PDB file of C-alpha atoms in Angstrom:
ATOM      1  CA  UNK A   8       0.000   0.000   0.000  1.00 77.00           C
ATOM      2  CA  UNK A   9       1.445   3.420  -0.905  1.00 83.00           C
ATOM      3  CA  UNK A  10       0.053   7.048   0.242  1.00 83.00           C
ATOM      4  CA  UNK A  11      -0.161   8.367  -3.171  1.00 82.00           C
ATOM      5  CA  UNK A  12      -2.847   5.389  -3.784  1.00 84.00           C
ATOM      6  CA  UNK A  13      -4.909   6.923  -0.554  1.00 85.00           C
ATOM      7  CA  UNK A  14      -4.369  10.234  -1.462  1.00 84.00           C
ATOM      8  CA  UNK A  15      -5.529   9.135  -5.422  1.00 84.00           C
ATOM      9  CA  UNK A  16      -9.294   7.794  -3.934  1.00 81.00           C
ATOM     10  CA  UNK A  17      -9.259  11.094  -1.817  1.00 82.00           C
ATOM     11  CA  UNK A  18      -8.834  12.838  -4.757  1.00 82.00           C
ATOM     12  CA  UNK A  19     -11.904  11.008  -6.979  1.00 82.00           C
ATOM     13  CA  UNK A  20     -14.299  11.504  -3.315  1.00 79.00           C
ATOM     14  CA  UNK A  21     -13.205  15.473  -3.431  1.00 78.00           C
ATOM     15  CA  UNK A  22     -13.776  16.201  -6.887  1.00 79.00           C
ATOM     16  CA  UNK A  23     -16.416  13.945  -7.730  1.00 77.00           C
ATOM     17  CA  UNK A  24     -15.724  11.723 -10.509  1.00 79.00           C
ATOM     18  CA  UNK A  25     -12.600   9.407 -11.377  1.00 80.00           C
ATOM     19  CA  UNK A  26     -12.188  12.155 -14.922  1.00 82.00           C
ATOM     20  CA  UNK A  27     -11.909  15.309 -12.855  1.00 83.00           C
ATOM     21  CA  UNK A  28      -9.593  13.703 -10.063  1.00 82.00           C
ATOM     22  CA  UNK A  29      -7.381  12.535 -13.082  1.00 83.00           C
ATOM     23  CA  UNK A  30      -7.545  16.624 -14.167  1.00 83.00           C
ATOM     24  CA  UNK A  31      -6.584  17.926 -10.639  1.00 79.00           C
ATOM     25  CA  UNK A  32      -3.884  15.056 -10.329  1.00 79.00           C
ATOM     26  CA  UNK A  33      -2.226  15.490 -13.737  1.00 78.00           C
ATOM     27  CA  UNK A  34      -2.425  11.776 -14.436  1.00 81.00           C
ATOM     28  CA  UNK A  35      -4.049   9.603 -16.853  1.00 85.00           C
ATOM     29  CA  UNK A  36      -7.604   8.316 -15.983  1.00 83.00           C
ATOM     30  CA  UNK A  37      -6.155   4.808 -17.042  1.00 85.00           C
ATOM     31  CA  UNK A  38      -2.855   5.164 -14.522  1.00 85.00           C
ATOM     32  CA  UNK A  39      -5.390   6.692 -11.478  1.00 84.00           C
ATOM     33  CA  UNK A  40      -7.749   3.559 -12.257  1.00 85.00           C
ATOM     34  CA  UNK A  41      -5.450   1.061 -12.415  1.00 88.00           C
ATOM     35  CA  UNK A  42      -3.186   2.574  -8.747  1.00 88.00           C
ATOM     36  CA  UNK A  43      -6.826   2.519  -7.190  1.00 86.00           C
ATOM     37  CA  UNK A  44      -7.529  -1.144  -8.436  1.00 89.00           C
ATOM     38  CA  UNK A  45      -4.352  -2.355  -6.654  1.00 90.00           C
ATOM     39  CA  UNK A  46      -5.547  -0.986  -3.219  1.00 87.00           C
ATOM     40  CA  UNK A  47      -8.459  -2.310  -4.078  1.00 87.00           C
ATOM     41  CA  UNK A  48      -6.903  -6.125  -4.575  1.00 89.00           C
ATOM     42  CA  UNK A  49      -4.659  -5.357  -1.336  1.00 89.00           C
ATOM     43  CA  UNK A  50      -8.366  -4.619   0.898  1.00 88.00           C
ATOM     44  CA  UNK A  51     -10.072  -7.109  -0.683  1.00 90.00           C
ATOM     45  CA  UNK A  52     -12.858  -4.602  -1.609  1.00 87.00           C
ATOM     46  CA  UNK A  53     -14.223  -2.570  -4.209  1.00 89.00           C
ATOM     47  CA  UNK A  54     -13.543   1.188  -3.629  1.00 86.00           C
ATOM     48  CA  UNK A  55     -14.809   2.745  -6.820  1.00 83.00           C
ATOM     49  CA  UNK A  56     -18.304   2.145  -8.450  1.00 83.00           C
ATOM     50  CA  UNK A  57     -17.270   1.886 -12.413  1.00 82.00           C
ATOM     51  CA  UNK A  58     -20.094   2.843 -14.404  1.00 79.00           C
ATOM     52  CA  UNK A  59     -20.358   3.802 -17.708  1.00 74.00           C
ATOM     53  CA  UNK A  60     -21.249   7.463 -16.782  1.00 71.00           C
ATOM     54  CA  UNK A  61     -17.926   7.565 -14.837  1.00 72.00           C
ATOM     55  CA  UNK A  62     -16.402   6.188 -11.785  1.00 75.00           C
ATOM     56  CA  UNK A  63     -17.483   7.164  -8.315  1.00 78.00           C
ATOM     57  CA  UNK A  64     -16.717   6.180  -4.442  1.00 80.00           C
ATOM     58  CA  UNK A  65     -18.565   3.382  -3.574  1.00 85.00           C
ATOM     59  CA  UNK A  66     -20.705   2.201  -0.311  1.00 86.00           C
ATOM     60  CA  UNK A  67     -17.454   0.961   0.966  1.00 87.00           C
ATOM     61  CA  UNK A  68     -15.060   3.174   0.073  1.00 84.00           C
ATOM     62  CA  UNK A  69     -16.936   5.796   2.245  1.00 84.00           C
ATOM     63  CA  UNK A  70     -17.228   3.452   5.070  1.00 86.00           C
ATOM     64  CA  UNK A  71     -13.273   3.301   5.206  1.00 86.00           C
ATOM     65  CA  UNK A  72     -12.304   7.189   3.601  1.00 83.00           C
ATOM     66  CA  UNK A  73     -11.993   8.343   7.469  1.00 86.00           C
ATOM     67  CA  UNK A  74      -9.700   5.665   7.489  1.00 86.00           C
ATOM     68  CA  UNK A  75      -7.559   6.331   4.913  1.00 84.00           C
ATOM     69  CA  UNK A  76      -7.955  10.598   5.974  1.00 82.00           C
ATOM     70  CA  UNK A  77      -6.347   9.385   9.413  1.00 84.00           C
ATOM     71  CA  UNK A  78      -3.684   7.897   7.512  1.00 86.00           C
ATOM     72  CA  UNK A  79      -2.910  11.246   4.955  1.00 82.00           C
ATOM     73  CA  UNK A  80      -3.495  14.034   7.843  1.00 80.00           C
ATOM     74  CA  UNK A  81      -0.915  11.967   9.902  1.00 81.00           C
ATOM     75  CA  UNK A  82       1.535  12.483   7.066  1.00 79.00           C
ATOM     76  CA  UNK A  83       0.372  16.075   6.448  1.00 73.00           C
ATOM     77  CA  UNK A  84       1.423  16.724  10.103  1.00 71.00           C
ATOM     78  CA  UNK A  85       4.683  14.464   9.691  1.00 75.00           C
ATOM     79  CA  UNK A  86       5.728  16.718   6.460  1.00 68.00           C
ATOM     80  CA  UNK A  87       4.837  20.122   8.382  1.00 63.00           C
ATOM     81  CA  UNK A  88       6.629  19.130  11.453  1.00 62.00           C
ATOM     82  CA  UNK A  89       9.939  17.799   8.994  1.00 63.00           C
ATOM     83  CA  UNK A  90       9.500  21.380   6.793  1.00 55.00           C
ATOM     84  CA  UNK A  91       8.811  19.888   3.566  1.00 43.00           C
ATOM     85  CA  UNK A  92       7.462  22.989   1.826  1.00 48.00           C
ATOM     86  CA  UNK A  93       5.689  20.968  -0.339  1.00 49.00           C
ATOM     87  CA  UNK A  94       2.357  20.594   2.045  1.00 48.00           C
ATOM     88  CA  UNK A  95       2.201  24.712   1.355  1.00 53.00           C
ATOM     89  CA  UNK A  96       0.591  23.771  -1.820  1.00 56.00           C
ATOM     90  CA  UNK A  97      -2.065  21.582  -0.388  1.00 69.00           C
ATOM     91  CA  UNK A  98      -5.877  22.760  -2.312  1.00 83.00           C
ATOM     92  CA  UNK A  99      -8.039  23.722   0.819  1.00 90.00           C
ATOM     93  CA  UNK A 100     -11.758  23.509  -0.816  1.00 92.00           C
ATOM     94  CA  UNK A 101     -14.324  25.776   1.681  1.00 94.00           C
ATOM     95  CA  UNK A 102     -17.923  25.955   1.042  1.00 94.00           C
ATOM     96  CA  UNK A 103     -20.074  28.772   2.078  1.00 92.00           C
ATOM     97  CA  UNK A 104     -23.706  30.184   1.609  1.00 89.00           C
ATOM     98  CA  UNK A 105     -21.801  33.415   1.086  1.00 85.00           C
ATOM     99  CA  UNK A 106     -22.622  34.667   4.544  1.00 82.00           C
ATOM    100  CA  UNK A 107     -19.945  37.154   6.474  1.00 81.00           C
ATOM    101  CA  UNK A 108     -18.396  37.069   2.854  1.00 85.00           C
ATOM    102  CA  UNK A 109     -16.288  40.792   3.565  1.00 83.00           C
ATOM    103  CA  UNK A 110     -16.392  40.696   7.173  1.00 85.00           C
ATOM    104  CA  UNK A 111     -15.265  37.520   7.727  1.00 91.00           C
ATOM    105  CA  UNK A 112     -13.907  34.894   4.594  1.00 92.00           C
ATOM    106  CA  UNK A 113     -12.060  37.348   2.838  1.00 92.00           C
ATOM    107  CA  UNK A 114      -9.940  38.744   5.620  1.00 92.00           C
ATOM    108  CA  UNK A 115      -9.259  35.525   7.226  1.00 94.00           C
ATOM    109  CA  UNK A 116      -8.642  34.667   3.592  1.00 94.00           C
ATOM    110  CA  UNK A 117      -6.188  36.773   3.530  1.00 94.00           C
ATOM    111  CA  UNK A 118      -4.445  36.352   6.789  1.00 93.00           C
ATOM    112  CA  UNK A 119      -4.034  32.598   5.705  1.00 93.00           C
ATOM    113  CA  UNK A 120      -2.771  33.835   2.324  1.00 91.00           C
ATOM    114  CA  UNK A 121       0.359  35.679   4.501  1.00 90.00           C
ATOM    115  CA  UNK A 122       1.387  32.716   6.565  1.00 86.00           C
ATOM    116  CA  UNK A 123       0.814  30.351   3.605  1.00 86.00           C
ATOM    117  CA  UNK A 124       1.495  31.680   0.601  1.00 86.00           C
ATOM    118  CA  UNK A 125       1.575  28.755  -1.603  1.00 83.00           C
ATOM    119  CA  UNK A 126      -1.501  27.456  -0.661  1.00 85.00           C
ATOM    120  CA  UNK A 127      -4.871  27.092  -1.899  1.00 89.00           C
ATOM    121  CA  UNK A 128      -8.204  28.283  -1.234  1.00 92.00           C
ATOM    122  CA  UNK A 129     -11.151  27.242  -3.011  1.00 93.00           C
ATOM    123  CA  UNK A 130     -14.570  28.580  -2.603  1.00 93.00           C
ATOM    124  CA  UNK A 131     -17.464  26.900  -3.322  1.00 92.00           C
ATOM    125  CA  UNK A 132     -21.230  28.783  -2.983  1.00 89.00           C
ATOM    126  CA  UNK A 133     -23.167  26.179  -2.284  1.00 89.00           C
ATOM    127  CA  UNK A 134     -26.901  25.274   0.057  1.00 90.00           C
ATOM    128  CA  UNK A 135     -26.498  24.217   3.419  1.00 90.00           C
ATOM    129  CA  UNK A 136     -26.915  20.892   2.441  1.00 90.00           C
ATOM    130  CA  UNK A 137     -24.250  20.512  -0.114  1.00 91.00           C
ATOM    131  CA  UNK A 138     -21.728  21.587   2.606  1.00 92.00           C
ATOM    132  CA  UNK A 139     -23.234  19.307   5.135  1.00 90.00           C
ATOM    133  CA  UNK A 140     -23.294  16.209   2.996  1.00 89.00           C
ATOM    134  CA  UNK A 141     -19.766  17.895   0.799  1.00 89.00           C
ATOM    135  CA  UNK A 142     -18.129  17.586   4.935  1.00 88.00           C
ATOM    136  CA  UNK A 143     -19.541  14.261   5.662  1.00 85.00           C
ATOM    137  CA  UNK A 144     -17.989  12.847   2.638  1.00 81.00           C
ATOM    138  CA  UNK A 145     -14.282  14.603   2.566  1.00 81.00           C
ATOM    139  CA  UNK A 146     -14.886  16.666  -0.324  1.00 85.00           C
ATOM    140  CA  UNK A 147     -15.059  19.343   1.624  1.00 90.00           C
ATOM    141  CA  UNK A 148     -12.735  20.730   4.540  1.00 91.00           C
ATOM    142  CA  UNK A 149     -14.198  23.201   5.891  1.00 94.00           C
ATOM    143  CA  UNK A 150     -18.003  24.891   5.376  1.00 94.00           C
ATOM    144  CA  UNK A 151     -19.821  28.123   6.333  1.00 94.00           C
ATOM    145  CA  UNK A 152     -23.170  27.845   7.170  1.00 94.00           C
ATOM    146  CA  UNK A 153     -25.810  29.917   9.089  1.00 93.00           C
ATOM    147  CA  UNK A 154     -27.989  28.071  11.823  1.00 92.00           C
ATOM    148  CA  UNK A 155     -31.271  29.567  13.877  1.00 89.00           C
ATOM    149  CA  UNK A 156     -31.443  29.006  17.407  1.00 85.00           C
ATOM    150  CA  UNK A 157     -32.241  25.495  18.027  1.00 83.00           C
ATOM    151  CA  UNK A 158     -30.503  24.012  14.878  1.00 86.00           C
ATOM    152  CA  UNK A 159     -28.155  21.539  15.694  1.00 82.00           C
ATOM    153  CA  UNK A 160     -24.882  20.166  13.919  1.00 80.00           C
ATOM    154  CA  UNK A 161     -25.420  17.259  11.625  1.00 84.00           C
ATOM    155  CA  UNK A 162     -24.301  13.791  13.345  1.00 83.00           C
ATOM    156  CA  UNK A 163     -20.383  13.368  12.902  1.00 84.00           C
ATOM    157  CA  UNK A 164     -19.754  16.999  11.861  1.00 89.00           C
ATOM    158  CA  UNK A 165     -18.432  19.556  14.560  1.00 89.00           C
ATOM    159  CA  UNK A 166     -19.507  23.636  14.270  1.00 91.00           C
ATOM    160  CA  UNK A 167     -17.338  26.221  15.795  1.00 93.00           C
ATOM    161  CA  UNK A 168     -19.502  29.659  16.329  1.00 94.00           C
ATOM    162  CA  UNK A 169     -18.164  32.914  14.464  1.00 95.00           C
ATOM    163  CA  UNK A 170     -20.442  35.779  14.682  1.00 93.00           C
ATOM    164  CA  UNK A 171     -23.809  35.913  16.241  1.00 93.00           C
ATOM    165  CA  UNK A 172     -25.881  38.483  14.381  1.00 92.00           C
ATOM    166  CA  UNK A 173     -29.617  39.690  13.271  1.00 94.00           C
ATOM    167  CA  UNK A 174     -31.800  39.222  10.357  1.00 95.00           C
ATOM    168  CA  UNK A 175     -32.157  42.619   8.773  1.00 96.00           C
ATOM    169  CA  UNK A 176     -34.150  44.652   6.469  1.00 97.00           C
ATOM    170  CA  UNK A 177     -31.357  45.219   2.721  1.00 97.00           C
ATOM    171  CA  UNK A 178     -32.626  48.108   0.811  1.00 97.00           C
ATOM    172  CA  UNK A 179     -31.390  50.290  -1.899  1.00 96.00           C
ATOM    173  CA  UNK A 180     -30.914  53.577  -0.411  1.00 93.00           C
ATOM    174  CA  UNK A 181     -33.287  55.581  -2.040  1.00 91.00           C
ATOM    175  CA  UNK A 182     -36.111  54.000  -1.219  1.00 95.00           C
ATOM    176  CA  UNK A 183     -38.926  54.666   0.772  1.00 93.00           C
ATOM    177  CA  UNK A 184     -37.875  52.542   3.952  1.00 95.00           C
ATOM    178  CA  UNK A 185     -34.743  53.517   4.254  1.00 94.00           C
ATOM    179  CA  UNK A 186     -36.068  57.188   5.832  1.00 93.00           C
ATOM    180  CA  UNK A 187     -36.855  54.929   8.895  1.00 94.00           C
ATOM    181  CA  UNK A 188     -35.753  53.527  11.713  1.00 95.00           C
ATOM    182  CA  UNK A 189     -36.399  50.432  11.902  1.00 95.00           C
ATOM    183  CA  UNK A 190     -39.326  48.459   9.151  1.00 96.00           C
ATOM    184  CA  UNK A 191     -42.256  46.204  10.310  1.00 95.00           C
ATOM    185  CA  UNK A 192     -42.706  42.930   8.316  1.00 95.00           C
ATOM    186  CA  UNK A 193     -45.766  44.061   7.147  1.00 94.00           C
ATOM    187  CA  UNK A 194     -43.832  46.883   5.523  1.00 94.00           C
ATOM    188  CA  UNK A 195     -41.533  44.487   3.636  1.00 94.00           C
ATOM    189  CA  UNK A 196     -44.617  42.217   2.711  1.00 93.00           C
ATOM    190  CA  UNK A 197     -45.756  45.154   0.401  1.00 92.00           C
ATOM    191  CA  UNK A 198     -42.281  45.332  -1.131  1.00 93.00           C
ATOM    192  CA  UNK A 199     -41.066  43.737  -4.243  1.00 93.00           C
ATOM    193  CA  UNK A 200     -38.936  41.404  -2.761  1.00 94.00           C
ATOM    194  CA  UNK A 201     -35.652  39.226  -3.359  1.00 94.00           C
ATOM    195  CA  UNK A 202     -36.128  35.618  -2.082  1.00 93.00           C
ATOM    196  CA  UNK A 203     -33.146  33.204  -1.077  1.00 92.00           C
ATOM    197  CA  UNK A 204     -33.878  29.887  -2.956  1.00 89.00           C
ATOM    198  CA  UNK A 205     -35.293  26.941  -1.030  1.00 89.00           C
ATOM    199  CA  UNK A 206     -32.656  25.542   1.087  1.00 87.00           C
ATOM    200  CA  UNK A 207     -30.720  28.627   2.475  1.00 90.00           C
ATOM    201  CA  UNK A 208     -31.734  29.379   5.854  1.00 91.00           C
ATOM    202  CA  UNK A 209     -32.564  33.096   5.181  1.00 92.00           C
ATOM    203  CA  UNK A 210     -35.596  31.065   2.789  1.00 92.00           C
ATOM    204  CA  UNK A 211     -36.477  29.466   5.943  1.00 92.00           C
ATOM    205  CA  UNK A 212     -36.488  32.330   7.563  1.00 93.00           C
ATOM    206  CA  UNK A 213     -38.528  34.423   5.246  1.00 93.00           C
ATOM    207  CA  UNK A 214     -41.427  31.723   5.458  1.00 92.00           C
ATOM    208  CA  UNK A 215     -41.167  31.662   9.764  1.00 91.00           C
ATOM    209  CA  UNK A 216     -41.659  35.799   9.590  1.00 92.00           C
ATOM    210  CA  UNK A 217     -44.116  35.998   6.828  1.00 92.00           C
ATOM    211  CA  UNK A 218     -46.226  32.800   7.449  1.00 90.00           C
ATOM    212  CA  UNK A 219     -48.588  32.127   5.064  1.00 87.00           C
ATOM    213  CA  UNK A 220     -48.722  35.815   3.617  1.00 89.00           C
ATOM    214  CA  UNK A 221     -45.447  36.252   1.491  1.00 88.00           C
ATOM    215  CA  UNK A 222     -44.290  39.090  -0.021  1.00 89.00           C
ATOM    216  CA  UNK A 223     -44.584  39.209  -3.857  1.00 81.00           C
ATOM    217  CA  UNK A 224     -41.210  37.472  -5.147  1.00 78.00           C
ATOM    218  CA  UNK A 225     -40.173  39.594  -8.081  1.00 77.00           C
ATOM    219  CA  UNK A 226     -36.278  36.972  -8.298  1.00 88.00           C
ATOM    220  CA  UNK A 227     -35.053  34.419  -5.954  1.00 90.00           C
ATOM    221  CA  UNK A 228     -31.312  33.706  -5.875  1.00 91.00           C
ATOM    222  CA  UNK A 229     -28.351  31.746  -4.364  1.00 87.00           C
ATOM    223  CA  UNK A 230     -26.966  33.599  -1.830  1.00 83.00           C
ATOM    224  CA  UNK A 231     -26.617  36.802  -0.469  1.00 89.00           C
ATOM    225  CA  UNK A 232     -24.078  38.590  -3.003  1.00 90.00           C
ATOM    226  CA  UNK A 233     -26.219  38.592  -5.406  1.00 92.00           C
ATOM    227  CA  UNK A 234     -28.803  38.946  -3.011  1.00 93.00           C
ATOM    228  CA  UNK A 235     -27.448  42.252  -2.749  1.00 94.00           C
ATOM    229  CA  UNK A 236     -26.317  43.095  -5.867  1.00 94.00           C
ATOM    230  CA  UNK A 237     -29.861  42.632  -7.360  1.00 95.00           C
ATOM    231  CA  UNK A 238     -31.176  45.300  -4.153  1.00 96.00           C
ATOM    232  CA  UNK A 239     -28.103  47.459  -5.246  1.00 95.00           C
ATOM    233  CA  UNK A 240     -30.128  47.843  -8.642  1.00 94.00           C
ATOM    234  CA  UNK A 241     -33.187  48.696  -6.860  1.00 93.00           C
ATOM    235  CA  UNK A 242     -35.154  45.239  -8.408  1.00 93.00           C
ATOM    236  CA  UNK A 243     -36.100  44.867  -4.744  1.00 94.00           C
ATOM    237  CA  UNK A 244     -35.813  44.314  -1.127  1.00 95.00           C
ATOM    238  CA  UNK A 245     -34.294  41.153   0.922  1.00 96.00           C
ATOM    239  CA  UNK A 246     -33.456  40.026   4.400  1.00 96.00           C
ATOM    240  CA  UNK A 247     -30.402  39.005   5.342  1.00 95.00           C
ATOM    241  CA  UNK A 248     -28.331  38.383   8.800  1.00 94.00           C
ATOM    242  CA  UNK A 249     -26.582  42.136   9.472  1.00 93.00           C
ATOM    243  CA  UNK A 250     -23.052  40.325   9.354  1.00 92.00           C
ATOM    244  CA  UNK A 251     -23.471  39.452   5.936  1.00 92.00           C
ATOM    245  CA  UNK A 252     -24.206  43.133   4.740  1.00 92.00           C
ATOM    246  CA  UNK A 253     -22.385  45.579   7.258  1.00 88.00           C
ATOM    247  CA  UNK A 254     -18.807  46.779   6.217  1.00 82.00           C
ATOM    248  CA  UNK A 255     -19.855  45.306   2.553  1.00 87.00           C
ATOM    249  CA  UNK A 256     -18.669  47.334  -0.483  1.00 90.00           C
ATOM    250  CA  UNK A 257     -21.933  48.067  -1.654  1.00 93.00           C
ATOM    251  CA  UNK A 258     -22.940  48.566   2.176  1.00 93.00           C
ATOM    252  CA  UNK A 259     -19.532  51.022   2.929  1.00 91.00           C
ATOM    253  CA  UNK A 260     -20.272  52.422  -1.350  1.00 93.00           C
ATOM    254  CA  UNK A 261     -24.151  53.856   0.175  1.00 94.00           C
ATOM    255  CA  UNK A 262     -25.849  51.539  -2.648  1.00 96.00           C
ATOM    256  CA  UNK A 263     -27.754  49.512   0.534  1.00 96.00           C
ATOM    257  CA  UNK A 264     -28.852  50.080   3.212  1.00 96.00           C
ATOM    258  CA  UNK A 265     -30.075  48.216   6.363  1.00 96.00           C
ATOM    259  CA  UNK A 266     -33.202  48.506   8.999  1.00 97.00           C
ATOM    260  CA  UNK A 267     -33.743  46.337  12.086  1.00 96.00           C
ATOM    261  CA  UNK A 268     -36.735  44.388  11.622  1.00 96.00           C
ATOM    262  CA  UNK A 269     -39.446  45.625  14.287  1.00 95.00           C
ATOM    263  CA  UNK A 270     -40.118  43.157  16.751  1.00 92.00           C
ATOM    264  CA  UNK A 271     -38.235  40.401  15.810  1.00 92.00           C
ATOM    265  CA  UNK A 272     -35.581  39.046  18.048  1.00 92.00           C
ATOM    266  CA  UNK A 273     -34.057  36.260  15.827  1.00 93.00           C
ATOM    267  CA  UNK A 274     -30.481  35.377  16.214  1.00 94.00           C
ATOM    268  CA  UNK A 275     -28.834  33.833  13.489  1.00 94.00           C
ATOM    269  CA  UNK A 276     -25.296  32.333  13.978  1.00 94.00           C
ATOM    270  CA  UNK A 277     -22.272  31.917  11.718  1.00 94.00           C
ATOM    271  CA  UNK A 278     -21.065  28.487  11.913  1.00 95.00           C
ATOM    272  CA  UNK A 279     -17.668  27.187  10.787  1.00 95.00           C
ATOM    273  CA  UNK A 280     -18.192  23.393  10.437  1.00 93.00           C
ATOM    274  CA  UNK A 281     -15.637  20.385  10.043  1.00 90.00           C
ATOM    275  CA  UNK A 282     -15.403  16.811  10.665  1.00 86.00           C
ATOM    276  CA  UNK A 283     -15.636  15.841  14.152  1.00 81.00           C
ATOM    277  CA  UNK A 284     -13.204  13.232  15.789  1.00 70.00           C
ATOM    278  CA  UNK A 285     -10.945  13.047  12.621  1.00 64.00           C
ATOM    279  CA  UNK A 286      -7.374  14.297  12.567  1.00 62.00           C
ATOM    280  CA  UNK A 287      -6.939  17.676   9.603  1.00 70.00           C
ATOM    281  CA  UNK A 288      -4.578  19.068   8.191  1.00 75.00           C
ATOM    282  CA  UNK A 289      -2.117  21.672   9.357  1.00 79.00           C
ATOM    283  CA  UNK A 290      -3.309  23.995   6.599  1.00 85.00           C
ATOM    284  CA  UNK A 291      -7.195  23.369   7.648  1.00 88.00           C
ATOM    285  CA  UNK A 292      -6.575  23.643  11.151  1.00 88.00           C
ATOM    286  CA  UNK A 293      -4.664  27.082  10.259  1.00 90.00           C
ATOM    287  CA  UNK A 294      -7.331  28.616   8.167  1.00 93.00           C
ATOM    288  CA  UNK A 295      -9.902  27.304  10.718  1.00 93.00           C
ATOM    289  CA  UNK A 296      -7.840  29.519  13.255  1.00 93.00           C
ATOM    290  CA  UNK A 297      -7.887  32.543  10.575  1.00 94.00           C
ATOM    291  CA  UNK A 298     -11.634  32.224  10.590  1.00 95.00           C
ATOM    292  CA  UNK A 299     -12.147  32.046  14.507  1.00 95.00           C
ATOM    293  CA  UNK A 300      -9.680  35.042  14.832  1.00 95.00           C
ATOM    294  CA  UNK A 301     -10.809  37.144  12.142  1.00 93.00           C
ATOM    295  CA  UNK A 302     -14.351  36.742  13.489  1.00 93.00           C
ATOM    296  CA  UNK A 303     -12.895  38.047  17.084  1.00 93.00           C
ATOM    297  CA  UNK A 304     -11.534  41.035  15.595  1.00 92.00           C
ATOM    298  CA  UNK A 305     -14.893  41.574  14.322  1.00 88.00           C
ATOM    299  CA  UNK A 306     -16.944  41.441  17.345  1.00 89.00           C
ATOM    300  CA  UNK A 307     -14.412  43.752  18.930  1.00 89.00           C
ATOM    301  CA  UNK A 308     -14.940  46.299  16.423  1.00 85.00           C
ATOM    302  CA  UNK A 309     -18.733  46.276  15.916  1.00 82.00           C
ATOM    303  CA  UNK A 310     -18.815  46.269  19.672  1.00 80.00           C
ATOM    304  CA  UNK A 311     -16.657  49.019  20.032  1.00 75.00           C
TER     305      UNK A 311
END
């Protein structure tokens, strides 16, 4: 058994399909499929499902990918700690429903960019779901989700709280709101109105503040940039938690603006999630503690 041969089924779980993996890995699908048939001959089981559509994971190679993850994150830790500069170049692949996008990711971003500057950072916008299940299954290190009071952490995934914040009123800034302090959800009922898409939590929300009486959905849309963007233009008006809006460009540029909601005492949270009771790598771990320290400075400036 060689580590490349872990790290090759790692690859095909993270990115999907045995063609992409092949892509990421510079290799021929033949070599990648032939390395992973030896492991398979060594376990005595079948790893990948080879269908004419592609090759996946299979059933059992899920069942034993924590395994193998032990196994890889216990060499990731052995290069760091021998200074093989290699690990710097390790893909980190983060998935977000674009929530604390300027006042959180992109700084801590950032940060992680200084102390590892050959590293990488992909971010994927994706439902709440997508990270969940993207976590559960590897292809995913780390994910950004928001969570309501009462929601709890999928079983074997662990959530680290960022920012604590409240669902707000997003308006262009000439409208008719905006004059006031704070807007009524019967105010933002009459609106033309911007709707997350079914399975973001702000969509959730929308339907617990509005019951039965929505307002009249002129778009919906993934996420809250364009969320924003599309209020920017004036199509419309949205809700979103205040973290995701405040010390935003088009928030800091004047093009939105926010209002408390009147009467409504929702707290929504900012969750970093990972794997629970599975060793990471030294990258992950360090752009985990970007996030939690980036999201520190943050409270200490909004409460200031």
């Amino acid at each position: 058994m060689r580590i490349e041969q872990l790290e090759y089924l790692a690859a095909v779980t993270r990115h999907g399909s045995l063609r992409r993996a092949s892509e990421r890995l510079h290799l021929s699908q033949p070599a990648l499929s032939e390395s992973v048939t030896k492991l398979e001959r060594e376990l005595k089981v079948t790893l990948l499902d080879r269908r004419r559509t592609g090759a996946r994971i299979s059933r059992e190679g899920r069942e034993l990918l924590p395994y193998m993850e032990e196994v890889l994150a216990a060499v990731d830790r052995l290069r760091a700690a021998a200074g093989d500069q290699r690990t710097d170049g390790r893909l980190i692949r983060l998935g977000t429903v674009h929530a604390g996008t300027a006042s959180l990711l992109v700084p801590a971003v950032q940060a992680f960019q200084t102390s590892r500057p050959n590293a990488t950072v992909e971010v994927l916008t994706m439902q709440q779901a997508q990270i969940d299940e993207g976590l559960a299954e590897g292809s995913l290190d780390l994910g950004l989700v928001n969570v309501l009071d009462g929601d709890d952490a999928p079983v074997g995934l662990k959530g680290t709280e960022l920012l604590r914040g409240r669902p707000v009123a997003v308006l262009p800034a000439q409208h008719e709101l905006a004059t006031r302090a704070q807007v009524s959800v019967d105010d933002l009922r009459e609106q033309k109105f911007v709707m997350m898409r079914s399975g973001y939590l702000m969509h959730r929300y929308a339907h617990r503040v509005f019951g039965a009486e929505l307002p009249r959905v002129c778009h919906s849309t993934d996420g809250a940039e364009m969320g924003k963007a599309l209020v920017a233009e004036g199509l419309g008006v949205t809700v979103l938690p205040d973290y995701s809006v405040l010390d935003d460009a088009l928030h800091r540029a004047g093009l939105v603006v926010v209002r408390p909601i009147a009467g409504d005492r929702t707290t929504v949270t900012l969750v970093v999630r990972h794997r629970a009771n599975l060793p990471v790598s030294l990258q992950v771990r360090e752009l985990h503690a970007a996030l939690v320290a980036r999201a520190g400075e943050y409270r200490t400036v909004r409460a200031s």
